[in-house]
Short mmCIF file of C-alpha atoms in Angstrom, two decimals:
data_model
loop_
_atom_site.label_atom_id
_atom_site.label_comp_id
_atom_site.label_asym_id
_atom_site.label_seq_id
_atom_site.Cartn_x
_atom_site.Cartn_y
_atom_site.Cartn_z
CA UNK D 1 187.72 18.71 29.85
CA UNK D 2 189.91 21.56 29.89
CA UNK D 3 191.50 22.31 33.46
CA UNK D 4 189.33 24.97 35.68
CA UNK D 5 192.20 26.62 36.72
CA UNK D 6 194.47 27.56 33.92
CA UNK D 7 197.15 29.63 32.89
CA UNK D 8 194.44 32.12 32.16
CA UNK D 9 191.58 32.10 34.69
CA UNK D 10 189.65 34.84 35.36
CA UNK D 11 191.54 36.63 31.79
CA UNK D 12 189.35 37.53 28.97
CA UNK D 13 191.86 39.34 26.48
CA UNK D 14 195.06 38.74 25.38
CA UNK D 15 195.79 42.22 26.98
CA UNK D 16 195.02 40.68 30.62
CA UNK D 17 196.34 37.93 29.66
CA UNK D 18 200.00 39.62 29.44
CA UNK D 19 199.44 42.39 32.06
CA UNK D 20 199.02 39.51 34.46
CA UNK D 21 201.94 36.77 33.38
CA UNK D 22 204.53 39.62 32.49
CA UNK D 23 203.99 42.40 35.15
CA UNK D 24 201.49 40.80 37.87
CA UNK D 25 202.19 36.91 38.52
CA UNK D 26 205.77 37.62 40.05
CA UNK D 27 205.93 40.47 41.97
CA UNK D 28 206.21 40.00 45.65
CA UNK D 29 203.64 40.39 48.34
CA UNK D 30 203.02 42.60 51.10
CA UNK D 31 200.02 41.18 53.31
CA UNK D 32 199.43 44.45 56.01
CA UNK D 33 196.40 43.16 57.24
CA UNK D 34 196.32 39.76 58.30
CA UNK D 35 194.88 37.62 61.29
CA UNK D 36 197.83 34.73 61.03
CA UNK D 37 199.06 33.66 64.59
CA UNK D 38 202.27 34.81 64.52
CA UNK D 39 202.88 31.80 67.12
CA UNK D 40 202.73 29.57 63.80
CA UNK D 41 204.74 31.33 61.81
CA UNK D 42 207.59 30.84 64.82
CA UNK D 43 207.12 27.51 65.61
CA UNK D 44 206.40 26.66 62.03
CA UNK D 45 203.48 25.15 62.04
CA UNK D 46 202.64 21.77 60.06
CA UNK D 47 199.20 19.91 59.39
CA UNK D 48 198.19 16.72 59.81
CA UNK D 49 195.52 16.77 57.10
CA UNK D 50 193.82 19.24 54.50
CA UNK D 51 190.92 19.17 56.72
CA UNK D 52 193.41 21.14 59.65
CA UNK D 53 194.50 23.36 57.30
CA UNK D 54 191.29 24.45 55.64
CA UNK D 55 188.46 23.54 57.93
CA UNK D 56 190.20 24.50 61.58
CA UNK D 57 188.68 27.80 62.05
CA UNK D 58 187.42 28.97 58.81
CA UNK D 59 184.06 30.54 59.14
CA UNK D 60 183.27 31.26 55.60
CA UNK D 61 183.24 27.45 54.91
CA UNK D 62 181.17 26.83 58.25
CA UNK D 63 178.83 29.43 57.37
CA UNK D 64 178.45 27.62 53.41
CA UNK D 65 178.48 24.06 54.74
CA UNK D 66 175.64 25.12 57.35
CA UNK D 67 173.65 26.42 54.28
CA UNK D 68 173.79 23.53 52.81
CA UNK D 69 172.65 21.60 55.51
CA UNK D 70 175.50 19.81 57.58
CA UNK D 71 174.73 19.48 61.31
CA UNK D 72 177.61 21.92 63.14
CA UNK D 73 179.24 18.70 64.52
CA UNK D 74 181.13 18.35 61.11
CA UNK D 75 181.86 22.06 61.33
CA UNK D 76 182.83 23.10 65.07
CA UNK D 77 182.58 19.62 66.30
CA UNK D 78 184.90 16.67 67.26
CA UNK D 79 184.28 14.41 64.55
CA UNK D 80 187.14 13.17 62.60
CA UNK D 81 188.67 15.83 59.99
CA UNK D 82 188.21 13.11 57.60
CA UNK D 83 184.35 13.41 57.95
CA UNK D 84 184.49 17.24 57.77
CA UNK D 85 186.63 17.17 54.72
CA UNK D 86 183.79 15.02 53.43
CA UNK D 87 181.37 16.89 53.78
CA UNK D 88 182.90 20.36 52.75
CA UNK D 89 183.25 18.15 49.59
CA UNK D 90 179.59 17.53 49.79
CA UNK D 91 178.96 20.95 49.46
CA UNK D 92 181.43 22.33 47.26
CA UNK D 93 179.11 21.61 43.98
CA UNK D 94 176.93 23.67 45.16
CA UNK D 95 179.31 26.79 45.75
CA UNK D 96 179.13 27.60 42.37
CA UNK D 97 179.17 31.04 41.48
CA UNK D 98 180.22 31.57 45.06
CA UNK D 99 183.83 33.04 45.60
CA UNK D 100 184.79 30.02 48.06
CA UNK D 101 184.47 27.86 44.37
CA UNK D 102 187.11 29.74 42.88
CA UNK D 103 189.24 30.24 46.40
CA UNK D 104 189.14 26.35 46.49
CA UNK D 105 190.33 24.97 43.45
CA UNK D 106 193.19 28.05 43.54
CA UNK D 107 194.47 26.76 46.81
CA UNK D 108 194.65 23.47 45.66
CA UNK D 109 195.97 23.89 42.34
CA UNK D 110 198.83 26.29 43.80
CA UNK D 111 199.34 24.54 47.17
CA UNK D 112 198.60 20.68 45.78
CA UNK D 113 199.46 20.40 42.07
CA UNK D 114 195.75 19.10 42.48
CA UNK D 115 193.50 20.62 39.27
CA UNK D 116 190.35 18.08 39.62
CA UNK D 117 187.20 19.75 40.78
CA UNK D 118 186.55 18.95 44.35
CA UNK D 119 183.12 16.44 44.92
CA UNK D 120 182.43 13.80 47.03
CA UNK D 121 183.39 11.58 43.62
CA UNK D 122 187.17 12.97 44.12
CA UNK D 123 187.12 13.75 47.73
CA UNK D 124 189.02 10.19 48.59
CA UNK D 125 191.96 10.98 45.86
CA UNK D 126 192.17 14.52 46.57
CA UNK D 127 192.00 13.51 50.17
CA UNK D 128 195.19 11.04 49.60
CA UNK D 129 197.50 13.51 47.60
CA UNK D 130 196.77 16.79 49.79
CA UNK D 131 197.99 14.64 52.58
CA UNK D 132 201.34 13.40 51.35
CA UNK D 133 201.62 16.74 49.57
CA UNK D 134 201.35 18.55 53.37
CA UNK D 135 204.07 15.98 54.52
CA UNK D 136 206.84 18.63 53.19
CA UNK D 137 204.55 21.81 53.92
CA UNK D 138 204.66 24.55 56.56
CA UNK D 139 203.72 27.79 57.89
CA UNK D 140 207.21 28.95 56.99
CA UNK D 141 207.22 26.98 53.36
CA UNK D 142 203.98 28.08 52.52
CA UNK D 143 204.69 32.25 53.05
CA UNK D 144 208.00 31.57 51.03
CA UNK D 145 206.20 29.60 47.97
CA UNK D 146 203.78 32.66 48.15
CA UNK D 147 206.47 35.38 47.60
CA UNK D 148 205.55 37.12 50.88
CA UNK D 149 208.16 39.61 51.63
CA UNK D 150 206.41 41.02 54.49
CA UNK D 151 203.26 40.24 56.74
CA UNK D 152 201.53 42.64 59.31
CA UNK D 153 199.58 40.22 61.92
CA UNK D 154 196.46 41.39 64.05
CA UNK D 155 197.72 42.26 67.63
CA UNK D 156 196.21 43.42 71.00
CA UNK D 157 197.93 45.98 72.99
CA UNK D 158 198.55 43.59 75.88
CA UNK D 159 200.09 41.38 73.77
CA UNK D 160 203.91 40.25 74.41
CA UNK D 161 204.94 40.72 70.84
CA UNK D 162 207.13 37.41 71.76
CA UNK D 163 206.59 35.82 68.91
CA UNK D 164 207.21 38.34 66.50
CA UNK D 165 210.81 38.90 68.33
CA UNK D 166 211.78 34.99 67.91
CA UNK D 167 210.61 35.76 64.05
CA UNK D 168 212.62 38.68 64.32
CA UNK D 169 215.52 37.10 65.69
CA UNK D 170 215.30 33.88 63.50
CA UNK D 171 218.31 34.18 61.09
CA UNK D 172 216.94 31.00 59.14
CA UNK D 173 213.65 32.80 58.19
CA UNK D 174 213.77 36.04 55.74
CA UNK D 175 209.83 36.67 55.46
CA UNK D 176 209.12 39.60 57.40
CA UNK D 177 206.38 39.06 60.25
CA UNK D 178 205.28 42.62 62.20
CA UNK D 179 202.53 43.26 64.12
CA UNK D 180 199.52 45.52 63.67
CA UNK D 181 198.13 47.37 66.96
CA UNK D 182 194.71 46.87 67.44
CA UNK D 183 193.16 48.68 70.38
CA UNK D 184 189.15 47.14 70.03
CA UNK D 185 188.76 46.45 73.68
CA UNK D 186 190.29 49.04 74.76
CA UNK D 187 186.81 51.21 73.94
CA UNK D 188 184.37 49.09 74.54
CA UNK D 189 183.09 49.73 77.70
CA UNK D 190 179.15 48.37 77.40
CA UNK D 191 179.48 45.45 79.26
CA UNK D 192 181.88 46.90 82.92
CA UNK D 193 182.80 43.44 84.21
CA UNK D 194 184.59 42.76 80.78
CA UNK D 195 185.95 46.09 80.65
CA UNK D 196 187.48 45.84 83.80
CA UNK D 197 188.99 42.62 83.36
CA UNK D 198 191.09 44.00 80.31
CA UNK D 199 191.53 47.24 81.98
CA UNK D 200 193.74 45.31 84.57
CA UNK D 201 195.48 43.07 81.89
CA UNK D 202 196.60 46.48 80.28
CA UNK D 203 197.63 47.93 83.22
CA UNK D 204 199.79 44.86 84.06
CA UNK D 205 201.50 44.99 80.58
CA UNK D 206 202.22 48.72 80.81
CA UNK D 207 203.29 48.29 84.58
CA UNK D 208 201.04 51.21 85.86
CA UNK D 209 197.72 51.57 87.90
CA UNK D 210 195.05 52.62 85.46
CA UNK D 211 192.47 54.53 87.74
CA UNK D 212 191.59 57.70 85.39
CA UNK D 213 191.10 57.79 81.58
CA UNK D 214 194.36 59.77 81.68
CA UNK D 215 195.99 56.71 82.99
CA UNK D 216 194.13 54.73 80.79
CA UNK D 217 195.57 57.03 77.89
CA UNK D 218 199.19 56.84 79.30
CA UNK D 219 199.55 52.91 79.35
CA UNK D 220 198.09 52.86 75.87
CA UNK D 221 200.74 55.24 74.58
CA UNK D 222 203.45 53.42 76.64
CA UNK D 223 202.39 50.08 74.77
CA UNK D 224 201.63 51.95 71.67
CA UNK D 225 205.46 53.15 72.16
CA UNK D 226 206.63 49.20 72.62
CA UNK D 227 204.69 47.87 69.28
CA UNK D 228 206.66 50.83 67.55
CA UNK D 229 210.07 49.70 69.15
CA UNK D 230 208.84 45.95 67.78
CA UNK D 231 208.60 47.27 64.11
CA UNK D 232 204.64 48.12 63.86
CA UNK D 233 203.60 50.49 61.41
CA UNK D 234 200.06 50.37 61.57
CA UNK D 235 197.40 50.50 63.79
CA UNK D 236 193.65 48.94 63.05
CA UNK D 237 190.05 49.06 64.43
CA UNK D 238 186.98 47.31 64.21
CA UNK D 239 184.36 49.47 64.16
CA UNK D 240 180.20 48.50 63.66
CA UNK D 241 180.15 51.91 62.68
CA UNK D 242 181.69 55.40 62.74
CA UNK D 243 180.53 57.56 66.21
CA UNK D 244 181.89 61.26 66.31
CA UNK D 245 179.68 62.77 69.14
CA UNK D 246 180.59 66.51 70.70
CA UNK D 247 181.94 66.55 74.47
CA UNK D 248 183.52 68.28 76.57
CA UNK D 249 186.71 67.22 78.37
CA UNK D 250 185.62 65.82 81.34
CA UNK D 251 182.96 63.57 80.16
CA UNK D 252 185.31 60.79 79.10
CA UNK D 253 186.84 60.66 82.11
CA UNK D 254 183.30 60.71 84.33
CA UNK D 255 182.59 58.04 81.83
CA UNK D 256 185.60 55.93 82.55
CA UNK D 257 185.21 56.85 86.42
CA UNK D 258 182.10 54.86 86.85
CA UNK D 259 182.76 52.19 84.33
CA UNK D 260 185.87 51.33 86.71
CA UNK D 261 183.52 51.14 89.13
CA UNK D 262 181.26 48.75 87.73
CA UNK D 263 178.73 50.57 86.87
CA UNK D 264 176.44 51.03 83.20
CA UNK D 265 176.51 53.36 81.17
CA UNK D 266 174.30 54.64 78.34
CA UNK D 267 174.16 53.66 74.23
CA UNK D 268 175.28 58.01 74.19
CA UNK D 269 177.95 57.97 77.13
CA UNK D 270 179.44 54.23 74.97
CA UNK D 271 179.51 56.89 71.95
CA UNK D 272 181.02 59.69 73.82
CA UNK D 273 184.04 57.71 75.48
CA UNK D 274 184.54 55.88 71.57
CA UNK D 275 184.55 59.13 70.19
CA UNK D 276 187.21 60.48 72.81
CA UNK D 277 188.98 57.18 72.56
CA UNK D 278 189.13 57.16 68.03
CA UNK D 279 190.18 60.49 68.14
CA UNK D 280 193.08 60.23 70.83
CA UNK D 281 194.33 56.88 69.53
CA UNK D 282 194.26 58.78 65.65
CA UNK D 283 196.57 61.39 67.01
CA UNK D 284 198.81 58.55 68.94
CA UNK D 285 199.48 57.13 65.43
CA UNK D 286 199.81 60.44 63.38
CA UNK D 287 202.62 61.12 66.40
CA UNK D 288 204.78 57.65 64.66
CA UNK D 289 204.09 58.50 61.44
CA UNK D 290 201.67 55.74 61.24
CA UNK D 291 199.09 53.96 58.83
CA UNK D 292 195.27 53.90 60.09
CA UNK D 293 193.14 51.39 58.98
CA UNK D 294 189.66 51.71 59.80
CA UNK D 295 187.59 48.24 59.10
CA UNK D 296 183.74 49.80 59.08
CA UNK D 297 180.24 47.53 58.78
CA UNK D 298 180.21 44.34 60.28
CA UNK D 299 177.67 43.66 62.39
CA UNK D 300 178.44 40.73 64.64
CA UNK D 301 177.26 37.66 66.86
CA UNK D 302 173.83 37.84 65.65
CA UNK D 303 173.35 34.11 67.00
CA UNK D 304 173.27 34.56 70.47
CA UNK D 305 172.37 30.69 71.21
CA UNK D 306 175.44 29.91 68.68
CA UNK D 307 177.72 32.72 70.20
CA UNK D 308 176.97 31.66 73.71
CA UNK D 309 177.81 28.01 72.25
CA UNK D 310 181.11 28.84 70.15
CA UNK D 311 182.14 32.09 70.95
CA UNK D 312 182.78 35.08 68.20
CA UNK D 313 184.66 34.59 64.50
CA UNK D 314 182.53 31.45 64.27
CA UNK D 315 180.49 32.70 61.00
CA UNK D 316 177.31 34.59 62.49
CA UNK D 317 178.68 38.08 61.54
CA UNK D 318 176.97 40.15 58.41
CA UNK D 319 176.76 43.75 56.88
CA UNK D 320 175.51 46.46 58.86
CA UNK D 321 173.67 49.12 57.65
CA UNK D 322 174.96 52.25 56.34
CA UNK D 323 174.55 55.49 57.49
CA UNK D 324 178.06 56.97 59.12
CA UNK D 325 179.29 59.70 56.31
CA UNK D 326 178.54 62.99 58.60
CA UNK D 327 180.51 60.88 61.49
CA UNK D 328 183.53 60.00 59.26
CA UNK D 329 183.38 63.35 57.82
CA UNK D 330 183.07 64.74 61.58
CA UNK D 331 185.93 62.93 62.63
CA UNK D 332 188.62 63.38 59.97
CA UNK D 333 188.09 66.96 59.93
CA UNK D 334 189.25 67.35 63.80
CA UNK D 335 191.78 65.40 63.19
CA UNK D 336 192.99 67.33 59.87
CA UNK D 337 192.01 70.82 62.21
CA UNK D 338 194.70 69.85 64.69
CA UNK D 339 196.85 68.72 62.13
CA UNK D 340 196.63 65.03 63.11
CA UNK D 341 195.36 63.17 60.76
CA UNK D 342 197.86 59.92 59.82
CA UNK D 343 197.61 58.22 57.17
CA UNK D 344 194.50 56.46 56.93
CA UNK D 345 193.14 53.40 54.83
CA UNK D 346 188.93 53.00 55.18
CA UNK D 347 187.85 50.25 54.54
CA UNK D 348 183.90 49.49 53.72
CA UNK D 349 181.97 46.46 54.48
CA UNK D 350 178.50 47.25 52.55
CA UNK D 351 179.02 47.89 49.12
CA UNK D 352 176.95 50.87 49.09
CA UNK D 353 179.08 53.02 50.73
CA UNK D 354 182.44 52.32 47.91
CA UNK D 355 181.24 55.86 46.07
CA UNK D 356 181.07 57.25 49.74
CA UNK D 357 184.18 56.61 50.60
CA UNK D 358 185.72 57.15 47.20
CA UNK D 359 184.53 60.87 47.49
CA UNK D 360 185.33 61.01 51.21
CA UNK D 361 188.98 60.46 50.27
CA UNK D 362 189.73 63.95 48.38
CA UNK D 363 188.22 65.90 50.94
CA UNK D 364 191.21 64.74 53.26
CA UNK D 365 193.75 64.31 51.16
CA UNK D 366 196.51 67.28 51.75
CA UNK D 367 199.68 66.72 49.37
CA UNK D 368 202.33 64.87 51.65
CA UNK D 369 201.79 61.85 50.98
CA UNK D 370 200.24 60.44 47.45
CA UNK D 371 197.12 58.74 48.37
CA UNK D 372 197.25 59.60 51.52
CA UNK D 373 193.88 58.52 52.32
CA UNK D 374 192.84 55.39 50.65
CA UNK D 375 190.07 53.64 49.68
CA UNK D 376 190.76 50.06 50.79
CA UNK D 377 190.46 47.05 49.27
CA UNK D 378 187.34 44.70 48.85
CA UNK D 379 186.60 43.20 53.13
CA UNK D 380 185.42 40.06 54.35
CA UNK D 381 181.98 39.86 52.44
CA UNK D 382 183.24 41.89 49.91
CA UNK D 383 186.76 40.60 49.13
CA UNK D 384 185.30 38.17 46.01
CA UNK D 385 185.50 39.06 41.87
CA UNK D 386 182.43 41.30 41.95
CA UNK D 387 183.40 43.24 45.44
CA UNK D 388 186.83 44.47 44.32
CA UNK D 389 185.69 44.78 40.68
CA UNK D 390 183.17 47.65 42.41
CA UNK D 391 186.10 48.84 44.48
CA UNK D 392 187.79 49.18 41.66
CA UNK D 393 185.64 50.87 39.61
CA UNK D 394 184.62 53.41 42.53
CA UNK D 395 187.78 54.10 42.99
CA UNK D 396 188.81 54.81 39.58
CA UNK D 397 186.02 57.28 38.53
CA UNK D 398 186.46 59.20 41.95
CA UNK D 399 190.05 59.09 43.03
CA UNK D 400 193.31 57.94 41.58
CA UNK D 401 193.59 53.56 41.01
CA UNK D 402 196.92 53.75 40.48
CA UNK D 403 197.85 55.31 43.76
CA UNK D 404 195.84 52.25 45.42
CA UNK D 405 197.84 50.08 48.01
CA UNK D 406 196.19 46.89 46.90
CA UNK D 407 195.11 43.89 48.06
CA UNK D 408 195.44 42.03 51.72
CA UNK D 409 194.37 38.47 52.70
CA UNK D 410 192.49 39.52 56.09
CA UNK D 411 192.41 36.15 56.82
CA UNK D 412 193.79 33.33 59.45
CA UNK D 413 194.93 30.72 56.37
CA UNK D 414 198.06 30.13 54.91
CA UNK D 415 196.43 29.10 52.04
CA UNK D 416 194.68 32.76 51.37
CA UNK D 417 197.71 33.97 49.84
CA UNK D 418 196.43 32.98 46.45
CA UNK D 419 193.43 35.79 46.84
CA UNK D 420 196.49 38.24 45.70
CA UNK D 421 196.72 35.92 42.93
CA UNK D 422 193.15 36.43 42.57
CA UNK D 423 192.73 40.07 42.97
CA UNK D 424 195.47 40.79 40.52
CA UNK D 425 194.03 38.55 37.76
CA UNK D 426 190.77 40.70 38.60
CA UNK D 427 193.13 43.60 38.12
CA UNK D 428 194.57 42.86 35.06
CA UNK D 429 191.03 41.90 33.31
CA UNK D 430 189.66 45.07 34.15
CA UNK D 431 192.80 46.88 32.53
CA UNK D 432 193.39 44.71 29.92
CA UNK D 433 189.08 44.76 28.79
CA UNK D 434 189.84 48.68 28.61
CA UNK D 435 192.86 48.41 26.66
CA UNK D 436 191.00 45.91 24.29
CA UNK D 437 187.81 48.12 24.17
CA UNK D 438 189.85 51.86 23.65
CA UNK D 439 188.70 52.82 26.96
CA UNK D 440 192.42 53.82 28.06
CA UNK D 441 195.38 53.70 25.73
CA UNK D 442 196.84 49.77 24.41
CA UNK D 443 200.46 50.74 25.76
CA UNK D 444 201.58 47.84 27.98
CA UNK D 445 204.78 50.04 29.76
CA UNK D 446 201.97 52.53 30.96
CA UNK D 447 199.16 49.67 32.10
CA UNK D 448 202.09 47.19 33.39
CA UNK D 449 203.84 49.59 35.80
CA UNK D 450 199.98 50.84 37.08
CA UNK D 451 199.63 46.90 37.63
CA UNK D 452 203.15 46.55 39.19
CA UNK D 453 202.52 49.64 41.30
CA UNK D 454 199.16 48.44 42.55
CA UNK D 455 200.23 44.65 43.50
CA UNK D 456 203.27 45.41 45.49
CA UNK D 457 205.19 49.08 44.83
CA UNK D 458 202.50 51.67 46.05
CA UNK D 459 201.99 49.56 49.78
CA UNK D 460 205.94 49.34 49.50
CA UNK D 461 206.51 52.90 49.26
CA UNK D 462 203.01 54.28 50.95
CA UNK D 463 203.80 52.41 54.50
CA UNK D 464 207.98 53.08 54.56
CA UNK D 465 209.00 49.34 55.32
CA UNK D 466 212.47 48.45 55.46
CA UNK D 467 212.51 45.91 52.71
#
């Protein structure tokens, strides 16, 4: 039987075919959104078994091997790894046509030299060889095989950044590792007791009392000012949705007042304050000459028993609704109206709203920067064959593809590196089908430099790294 994953997965025309192996396969990767613990990249990190490095906290297998039955033990639980590797296996013929198929046998084809389809027939072999294969692999070894060049973690304003320094400082190690400021907590004030408990952890890092939402504002900028000094480049934020509610100047800090003081507020005042807070961490970042990334759609923890049990990023997230285009619109418009407005990647998580955003970009878009506001790339649910290939297309008929910044791994594995692999074989077979079919012109130094600009020189030039 011929091998799964050949020289020509995911290819259908001779065209992809060489737009990928001649201008895709080698060119270096820049991963700006990523969740890796930059802890493990400094210490190194090595696995006992393929079980660790797949299975540890992965929630799209959890959430797949719960579908198909397996009690959360061999998920979240202390059994052996052996026994959750077996069962993953258990469940793996019946992933077809799901994405985690094709993200498994990559990974161990690239990672393992292993090409056999994963089942509980070849789960004891593949078992054996992954594990003498991870005998010479690391955290380190692993970025390198990749071609990484450059990889922006996930990072908390609080955070010490120490890790990133020892990276930094690590003469022995060329992959760049920066982090990505992330200020979530920082707005969400529903639950006070939480809050306040940050609140104090931020106002220990910044070493300054945070009593009034200007203080609040001050220590942010003051950290916001250290992650810059540490190399960061972009900011991030999780949002369910986009809220851009009118208010006055004193609200927020009323707001802020009586959180600090323990007290509730409403579902509008939560609104307000996020809508002071978006807008006034936007303009902190346009200040550096920095990248926004807004992450839009996920609607999380719906498991309370399960998130009272595990905790969040277990795998009981999903799409939200949609419904937030007058609020984006609402927002960027301020910002553009005070001349604010960084650079800004939006990023959807229900595919309905691709076309949105695609059309949202050129209302924004102002002539100093190509593709200054981007559509961004295929997210969590949506980061599979059929997600980016409707990215993709939305993109193209309603903005510019070539200016895209491409593809990130959003993801905690070492072993996700191979989803750029994937995404520019989806690439490629989209390009290379409308070569073949007359749709754009059969001229491989025109296609191959759009496909060498979208894998690694557009993100190279777009966010001014120091490579």
């Amino acid at each position: 039987m011929k091998k799964f994953i050949h020289d020509d997965f995911l290819l259908q025309t001779k065209q992809a075919s060489k737009l990928y192996h001649e201008y895709a396969k080698d060119m270096p990767i820049i991963d700006f959104h990523c969740h890796l613990p930059p802890q493990e990249v400094a210490g190194d990190k090595k696995w006992a078994n393929v079980a660790e490095v797949w299975l540890g906290g992965d929630h799209y297998k959890w959430r797949a091997m719960r579908s198909n039955g397996v009690a959360e033990k061999f998920c979240t639980g202390n059994v052996a790894d052996r026994e959750k590797f077996e069962k993953f296996a258990e469940t793996m013929p019946y992933l077809l046509r799901n994405p985690m198929y094709h993200w498994t046998q990559l990974e161990l084809a690239r990672y393992f030299d292993v090409f056999d389809l994963l089942s509980p027939e070849t789960s004891e072999d593949i078992w054996q060889r992954t594990g003498e294969k991870l005998k010479s692999i690391s955290a380190r070894s692993l970025m390198k095989e990749s071609n990484v060049v450059l990889a922006c973690t996930t990072d908390d304003p609080i955070d010490s950044l120490e890790y990133h320094k020892q990276i930094l400082t690590d003469d022995s190690f060329d992959v760049q590792v920066l982090p990505t400021w992330r200020p979530d907590k920082a707005m969400k004030i529903a639950d006070p007791y939480t809050y306040n408990e940050y609140v104090d952890k931020l106002a220990a890092a910044a070493g300054m009392a945070i009593n009034s939402y200007d203080d609040l504002l001050e220590a942010l900028r003051k950290r916001h000012d250290f992650f810059h000094e540490c190399g960061c480049r972009l900011s991030d934020r999780g949002l369910d949705t986009v809220v851009s509610e009118t208010f006055n100047e004193n609200e927020a800090d009323c707001i802020f007042a009586r959180v600090r003081n323990g007290d509730r507020v409403t579902e509008y005042e939560v609104a307000v304050f996020q809508t002071s807070m978006l807008l006034e961490l936007a303009i902190m970042d346009a200040d550096r000459d920095w990248t926004m990334q807004l992450h839009v759609g996920a609607m999380r923890n719906n498991n309370t028993a399960m998130f009272n049990s595990l905790g969040p990023d277990t795998g009981f997230d999903s799409i939200a609704d949609s419904g937030y285009a007058k609020a984006l619109s609402k927002f960027l418009d301020r910002l553009t109206s005070i001349d604010k407005l960084p650079k800004t990647i939006l990023y959807n998580l229900h595919p309905g709203d691709n076309e949105m955003l695609a059309t949202m970009l050129g209302n924004f878009q102002d002539g100093s920067v190509p593709g200054k506001i981007q559509l961004g790339s295929g997210w969590w649910f949506l980061d599979q064959k059929d997600g980016m290939e409707r990215q993709m297309e939305a993109l193209s008929q309603l903005g510019l593809l070539r200016r895209f910044v491409g593809m990130v791994t959003d993801s905690r594995s070492f072993l996700s590196y191979t989803r750029h692999e994937y995404f520019r074989r989806v690439l490629c077979n989209i390009l290379g089908n409308d070569m073949a079919n007359g749709l754009i012109p059969d001229d491989y130094e025109l296609v191959g430099q759009m496909v060498k600009d979208i894998s690694y020189n557009n993100a190279a030039t777009y966010f001014g790294f120091n490579l």
